[in-house]
Amino acid sequence: KKNTAELFLEMQQNSINIAIVLDEYGITAEPSVAFHFGGHTIGLSGIYRNGGVREVPVNSNSQQDQTAYILRGLGNFTDAVVGSLSGLGTFYYNRNLYGGSLQYGFGGRDLKMLFEGGYSWQMVDVFQTPTKPRRMGSTIQQKISGKAQIIAADDDFFHKVTVEGFHRSTDGIEFLQELSAVEWETVARYVRSNYTLDHLSLGYDFYRKNDFGYSWMAGVRGSLDDRSDVYLLPASEQKVRNLTGELFAKKNFQLGSVSVLGTLRGAYRKNLSGIYEYGGPEPSSVIVSQFYKHEFEWAAADFWKAGAQLNVAFPLGGRTAMYCQADIDYVKPLTLDGNRLLAAFTVGFTF
């Protein structure tokens, strides 16, 4: 198996009354090893990811301080301002992730199977103002995942069936602090929220082979997502269960040395149940009455979606290539007014 490492740097800025200047950096290492005996393979892989995000809130309107909200979860928040001397400072997010997975594979002439189980643990610490750090909160996330895949092939086609799922649980930690003469001191530390997501999916893919991998393919996928978010005190909760079906097809074109991959896709999501209950002291606040109200409405909405993707890859020499990718999706909710049009364009390099 292949060992990989990744280093990334990202910078963003938006420009409204409150602008957020964002810098993100990180490093990822994924060592792996595999043992082969007969038609069987056992693999072991690990992952370590360390990274950070630096967010600087900037008041683009210097004539007036701007109201801001520090969200704690499910409508609970703290008021803040951007612009004054006592306003929000720079936020720093430090992330550490550790994980690993175990794989077993069996390879016959016409039938291949792969089974994988994994676990990861991630902690994110958030603090404000590095010269006098104030802890703004932490999260601890644990994820258990499993996957099974069966591939059957003949001379012209191959079929793939995939079953996968995961359980992800995230604890939100808040801190009670006091400012001494020299620093912020932590008086108490509490787990105040827990966000849980269970996901299960079943998919079938059908491929037409060619000399470059596949000429075209089509697939169908169904998934069940069960989300349960709880804020412990004041008691608030949001629970949503959705069933989603997807259809997609892809076609490869080879234009000389240029590779073109076109995709058409469609999906329908059916909400099975949903509830949002806020138990805090400010139910009429803009955070509850607008932000979380609209978030829940979309999270629990029935909708259909149609989209397309075009990927064009240009060789640059050796194993290096540049690719351009355009995506567009139209989302039409059946239980809400309006719609959404999502578009993205990506330029990247492989080497």
Coordinates of C-alpha atoms in Angstrom, one line a residue:
K1 CA 0.0 0.0 0.0
K2 CA 1.0 3.6 -0.4
N3 CA 2.0 6.1 2.3
T4 CA 0.9 9.6 1.7
A5 CA 1.5 13.0 3.2
E6 CA -0.3 16.3 2.6
L7 CA 0.4 19.9 3.4
F8 CA -2.1 22.6 2.7
L9 CA -2.6 26.4 3.1
E10 CA -5.8 28.3 2.4
M11 CA -6.7 32.0 2.7
Q12 CA -10.2 33.5 2.4
Q13 CA -11.7 36.9 2.9
N14 CA -15.3 38.2 2.6
S15 CA -16.5 41.7 2.5
I16 CA -19.7 42.7 4.3
N17 CA -20.1 44.9 7.4
I18 CA -18.4 42.2 9.4
A19 CA -15.6 40.7 7.3
I20 CA -13.8 37.5 8.3
V21 CA -10.2 37.1 7.2
L22 CA -9.5 33.3 7.4
D23 CA -6.2 31.5 7.1
E24 CA -6.0 27.7 7.3
Y25 CA -3.0 25.4 7.4
G26 CA -2.4 21.8 8.2
I27 CA -0.5 18.6 7.6
T28 CA -1.7 15.1 7.1
A29 CA 0.2 11.8 7.2
E30 CA -1.4 8.5 6.3
P31 CA 1.0 5.5 6.7
S32 CA -0.2 2.1 5.6
V33 CA 1.0 -1.5 5.2
A34 CA -0.4 -4.6 3.5
F35 CA 0.4 -8.3 3.7
H36 CA -0.5 -10.7 0.8
F37 CA -0.8 -14.4 1.1
G38 CA -2.5 -16.5 -1.6
G39 CA -5.5 -14.6 -2.8
H40 CA -5.9 -12.8 0.5
T41 CA -4.7 -9.4 1.7
I42 CA -4.7 -7.8 5.1
G43 CA -4.1 -4.1 5.4
L44 CA -3.5 -1.7 8.2
S45 CA -3.6 2.1 7.8
G46 CA -3.3 5.1 10.1
I47 CA -3.9 8.8 9.8
Y48 CA -2.6 11.8 11.7
R49 CA -3.8 15.3 11.0
N50 CA -2.7 18.5 12.6
G51 CA -4.0 21.8 11.5
G52 CA -5.3 25.2 12.5
V53 CA -7.5 28.0 11.4
R54 CA -7.0 31.7 12.2
E55 CA -10.1 33.9 11.9
V56 CA -9.8 37.7 12.2
P57 CA -13.2 39.5 12.5
V58 CA -12.9 42.9 10.9
N59 CA -15.5 45.8 11.0
S60 CA -15.8 47.0 7.4
N61 CA -18.0 49.9 8.6
S62 CA -15.7 52.0 10.8
Q63 CA -18.5 54.4 11.7
Q64 CA -20.5 51.8 13.8
D65 CA -19.8 48.8 15.9
Q66 CA -21.4 45.6 14.5
T67 CA -23.4 43.1 16.4
A68 CA -22.1 39.5 16.4
Y69 CA -23.1 36.2 17.9
I70 CA -21.0 33.5 19.3
L71 CA -23.0 30.3 18.7
R72 CA -22.9 27.6 21.3
G73 CA -25.5 25.3 19.7
L74 CA -29.2 24.8 18.9
G75 CA -30.0 28.5 19.4
N76 CA -27.9 29.1 22.5
F77 CA -25.5 32.0 22.0
T78 CA -23.5 34.8 23.5
D79 CA -23.8 38.5 22.3
A80 CA -20.6 40.2 21.1
V81 CA -19.5 43.1 19.0
V82 CA -16.9 43.7 16.3
G83 CA -15.1 47.0 16.2
S84 CA -14.7 48.3 19.7
L85 CA -11.6 47.9 21.9
S86 CA -13.5 45.2 23.9
G87 CA -14.9 43.5 20.8
L88 CA -14.0 40.1 19.4
G89 CA -10.4 39.4 18.9
T90 CA -8.6 36.9 16.7
F91 CA -10.0 33.3 16.9
Y92 CA -7.6 30.3 16.7
Y93 CA -8.8 26.8 16.0
N94 CA -6.3 24.0 16.7
R95 CA -7.1 20.5 15.5
N96 CA -5.6 17.1 16.1
L97 CA -6.9 13.9 14.6
Y98 CA -5.7 10.3 15.1
G99 CA -7.2 7.3 13.5
G100 CA -6.7 3.9 11.9
S101 CA -8.4 1.2 9.9
L102 CA -8.1 -2.5 9.3
Q103 CA -8.8 -4.0 5.9
Y104 CA -9.3 -7.5 4.6
G105 CA -9.5 -8.3 0.9
F106 CA -10.0 -11.4 -1.2
G107 CA -9.2 -11.5 -4.9
G108 CA -10.4 -14.2 -7.2
R109 CA -10.4 -14.1 -11.0
D110 CA -14.0 -13.0 -11.3
L111 CA -14.9 -12.0 -7.8
K112 CA -13.2 -9.6 -5.3
M113 CA -14.3 -8.6 -1.8
L114 CA -13.1 -5.9 0.6
F115 CA -14.0 -5.3 4.2
E116 CA -12.9 -2.4 6.3
G117 CA -13.4 -1.1 9.8
G118 CA -12.1 2.2 11.1
Y119 CA -11.9 4.5 14.1
S120 CA -10.9 8.1 14.5
W121 CA -10.6 10.6 17.4
Q122 CA -10.4 14.3 16.9
M123 CA -10.1 17.3 19.2
V124 CA -10.5 20.9 18.3
D125 CA -9.6 23.7 20.7
V126 CA -10.7 27.3 20.2
F127 CA -9.2 30.3 21.9
Q128 CA -9.1 34.0 21.4
T129 CA -6.2 36.5 21.4
P130 CA -2.8 34.8 21.6
T131 CA -1.2 37.4 23.9
K132 CA -3.7 36.6 26.6
P133 CA -5.4 33.3 25.5
R134 CA -9.1 32.9 26.4
R135 CA -10.6 29.5 25.8
M136 CA -13.8 29.7 23.7
G137 CA -14.6 26.0 23.7
S138 CA -13.5 22.6 22.5
T139 CA -15.0 19.6 20.7
I140 CA -14.1 15.9 21.0
Q141 CA -15.3 13.8 18.1
Q142 CA -15.2 10.0 17.8
K143 CA -16.2 8.1 14.7
I144 CA -16.6 4.4 14.1
S145 CA -17.0 3.3 10.4
G146 CA -17.4 0.1 8.4
K147 CA -17.5 -0.8 4.8
A148 CA -18.0 -3.9 2.7
Q149 CA -17.5 -4.1 -1.1
I150 CA -18.0 -6.9 -3.6
I151 CA -16.9 -6.7 -7.2
A152 CA -17.9 -9.2 -9.9
A153 CA -16.4 -9.0 -13.4
D154 CA -16.5 -10.6 -16.8
D155 CA -14.7 -9.7 -20.1
D156 CA -16.7 -6.5 -20.8
F157 CA -18.4 -5.4 -17.6
F158 CA -18.0 -5.4 -13.9
H159 CA -20.5 -4.8 -11.1
K160 CA -19.8 -3.4 -7.7
V161 CA -22.0 -3.5 -4.6
T162 CA -21.1 -1.4 -1.6
V163 CA -22.5 -1.2 1.9
E164 CA -21.1 1.3 4.3
G165 CA -22.0 3.1 7.5
F166 CA -20.6 5.1 10.4
H167 CA -21.5 6.4 13.8
R168 CA -20.2 9.8 14.7
S169 CA -20.5 11.5 18.1
T170 CA -19.3 15.0 19.0
D171 CA -19.1 16.4 22.5
G172 CA -19.2 20.2 22.9
I173 CA -17.1 21.5 25.8
E174 CA -17.5 24.9 27.4
F175 CA -15.3 26.6 30.0
L176 CA -16.0 28.9 32.9
Q177 CA -13.0 31.3 33.2
E178 CA -11.9 34.3 35.3
L179 CA -9.4 37.0 34.3
S180 CA -6.6 37.3 36.7
A181 CA -3.9 40.0 36.6
V182 CA -1.9 38.1 34.0
E183 CA -4.2 35.5 32.3
W184 CA -7.5 33.9 31.9
E185 CA -7.8 31.0 34.4
T186 CA -10.2 28.1 33.9
V187 CA -12.5 27.6 36.9
A188 CA -14.6 24.8 35.5
R189 CA -15.0 22.7 32.3
Y190 CA -18.4 21.2 31.2
V191 CA -19.7 19.0 28.4
R192 CA -22.7 21.1 27.4
S193 CA -23.8 19.4 24.1
N194 CA -23.6 16.2 22.1
Y195 CA -24.2 15.9 18.3
T196 CA -24.7 12.4 16.9
L197 CA -25.0 11.2 13.3
D198 CA -25.7 7.7 12.2
H199 CA -25.3 6.9 8.4
L200 CA -26.0 3.7 6.5
S201 CA -25.9 3.4 2.7
L202 CA -26.2 0.7 0.0
G203 CA -25.0 1.2 -3.6
Y204 CA -24.8 -0.6 -6.9
D205 CA -22.5 0.4 -9.7
F206 CA -22.3 -1.0 -13.2
Y207 CA -19.2 -0.4 -15.4
R208 CA -18.4 -0.9 -19.1
K209 CA -14.7 -1.6 -19.4
N210 CA -12.2 -0.1 -21.8
D211 CA -8.4 0.2 -22.1
F212 CA -8.4 3.2 -19.8
G213 CA -10.5 1.9 -17.0
Y214 CA -14.1 2.2 -18.0
S215 CA -16.0 3.7 -20.9
W216 CA -19.2 4.5 -19.0
M217 CA -20.9 3.6 -15.8
A218 CA -24.2 4.0 -14.0
G219 CA -25.2 3.6 -10.4
V220 CA -27.9 3.8 -7.8
R221 CA -27.5 4.5 -4.1
G222 CA -29.8 4.7 -1.1
S223 CA -28.9 6.1 2.3
L224 CA -30.5 6.6 5.7
D225 CA -29.2 9.4 8.0
D226 CA -30.3 9.8 11.6
R227 CA -29.2 13.0 13.3
S228 CA -29.6 13.7 17.0
D229 CA -28.3 17.0 18.4
V230 CA -28.7 17.8 22.1
Y231 CA -27.8 20.9 24.2
L232 CA -27.9 19.8 27.8
L233 CA -28.6 23.0 29.7
P234 CA -30.8 24.9 28.9
A235 CA -32.3 21.8 27.3
S236 CA -32.7 22.0 23.5
E237 CA -32.7 19.4 20.8
Q238 CA -32.8 18.8 17.1
K239 CA -33.5 15.4 15.6
V240 CA -33.9 14.6 11.9
R241 CA -34.1 11.4 10.0
N242 CA -33.9 11.3 6.2
L243 CA -34.0 8.7 3.5
T244 CA -32.2 9.6 0.2
G245 CA -32.1 7.9 -3.2
E246 CA -29.6 8.8 -5.9
L247 CA -29.1 7.9 -9.6
F248 CA -26.0 8.9 -11.6
A249 CA -24.2 8.1 -14.8
K250 CA -20.7 8.9 -16.1
K251 CA -19.1 8.8 -19.5
N252 CA -15.4 9.0 -20.4
F253 CA -14.2 10.6 -23.6
Q254 CA -10.6 10.5 -24.8
L255 CA -9.7 13.5 -27.1
G256 CA -6.1 12.8 -28.0
S257 CA -4.1 13.2 -24.8
V258 CA -7.0 15.1 -23.1
S259 CA -9.4 13.1 -20.9
V260 CA -13.0 14.3 -20.4
L261 CA -15.4 12.9 -17.8
G262 CA -19.0 13.9 -17.9
T263 CA -21.5 13.1 -15.1
L264 CA -25.3 13.4 -14.8
R265 CA -26.9 12.9 -11.4
G266 CA -30.2 13.1 -9.7
A267 CA -31.5 12.6 -6.1
Y268 CA -34.7 12.6 -4.0
R269 CA -34.8 13.0 -0.3
K270 CA -37.7 12.0 1.9
N271 CA -37.9 13.2 5.5
L272 CA -39.1 10.5 7.9
S273 CA -39.2 12.6 11.1
G274 CA -37.9 15.8 12.5
I275 CA -38.1 18.0 15.6
Y276 CA -36.5 21.2 16.8
E277 CA -37.1 22.4 20.4
Y278 CA -35.3 25.3 22.0
G279 CA -35.5 25.5 25.8
G280 CA -33.4 28.6 26.4
P281 CA -34.4 32.1 27.6
E282 CA -34.5 33.9 24.2
P283 CA -36.9 32.1 21.8
S284 CA -37.6 35.4 19.9
S285 CA -34.0 36.1 19.2
V286 CA -32.8 36.3 15.5
I287 CA -30.7 33.2 16.1
V288 CA -33.6 31.0 17.1
S289 CA -36.4 32.6 15.1
Q290 CA -34.5 32.9 11.8
F291 CA -31.1 31.2 11.7
Y292 CA -32.0 27.8 13.4
K293 CA -35.6 27.9 12.2
H294 CA -34.4 28.0 8.6
E295 CA -31.6 25.5 9.2
F296 CA -34.1 23.0 10.6
E297 CA -36.6 23.6 7.8
W298 CA -33.9 22.7 5.2
A299 CA -32.5 19.8 7.2
A300 CA -36.0 18.3 7.4
A301 CA -37.3 19.2 4.0
D302 CA -38.3 16.7 1.2
F303 CA -36.5 17.7 -2.0
W304 CA -35.3 16.6 -5.4
K305 CA -32.0 17.5 -6.9
A306 CA -30.6 17.4 -10.4
G307 CA -27.0 18.2 -11.4
A308 CA -24.1 17.7 -13.7
Q309 CA -20.3 17.7 -13.6
L310 CA -17.6 18.1 -16.3
N311 CA -14.0 17.2 -15.6
V312 CA -11.3 17.9 -18.2
A313 CA -7.7 16.7 -17.5
F314 CA -4.6 17.9 -19.5
P315 CA -1.3 16.1 -19.3
L316 CA 1.7 18.3 -18.5
G317 CA 4.4 15.8 -18.9
G318 CA 5.5 12.7 -17.0
R319 CA 2.9 11.9 -14.3
T320 CA 1.8 15.5 -13.9
A321 CA -1.5 16.7 -15.1
M322 CA -3.8 19.7 -14.6
Y323 CA -7.6 19.3 -14.4
C324 CA -10.5 21.7 -14.5
Q325 CA -13.9 20.7 -13.0
A326 CA -17.2 22.5 -13.1
D327 CA -20.3 21.4 -11.0
I328 CA -23.8 22.6 -11.0
D329 CA -26.8 21.4 -9.0
Y330 CA -30.4 22.5 -8.8
V331 CA -32.3 21.8 -5.6
K332 CA -36.1 22.1 -5.4
P333 CA -37.6 21.5 -1.9
L334 CA -41.2 20.1 -1.9
T335 CA -42.1 21.4 1.5
L336 CA -40.7 24.9 1.3
D337 CA -40.9 27.9 -1.1
G338 CA -38.0 28.7 -3.4
N339 CA -35.1 26.7 -4.6
R340 CA -31.3 26.7 -4.6
L341 CA -28.8 26.7 -7.4
L342 CA -25.3 25.5 -6.4
A343 CA -22.3 26.0 -8.7
A344 CA -18.6 25.4 -8.2
F345 CA -15.4 25.5 -10.4
T346 CA -12.1 23.8 -9.4
V347 CA -8.6 23.9 -10.9
G348 CA -6.1 21.4 -9.6
F349 CA -2.9 19.4 -10.3
T350 CA -2.0 15.8 -9.9
F351 CA 1.6 14.5 -9.8

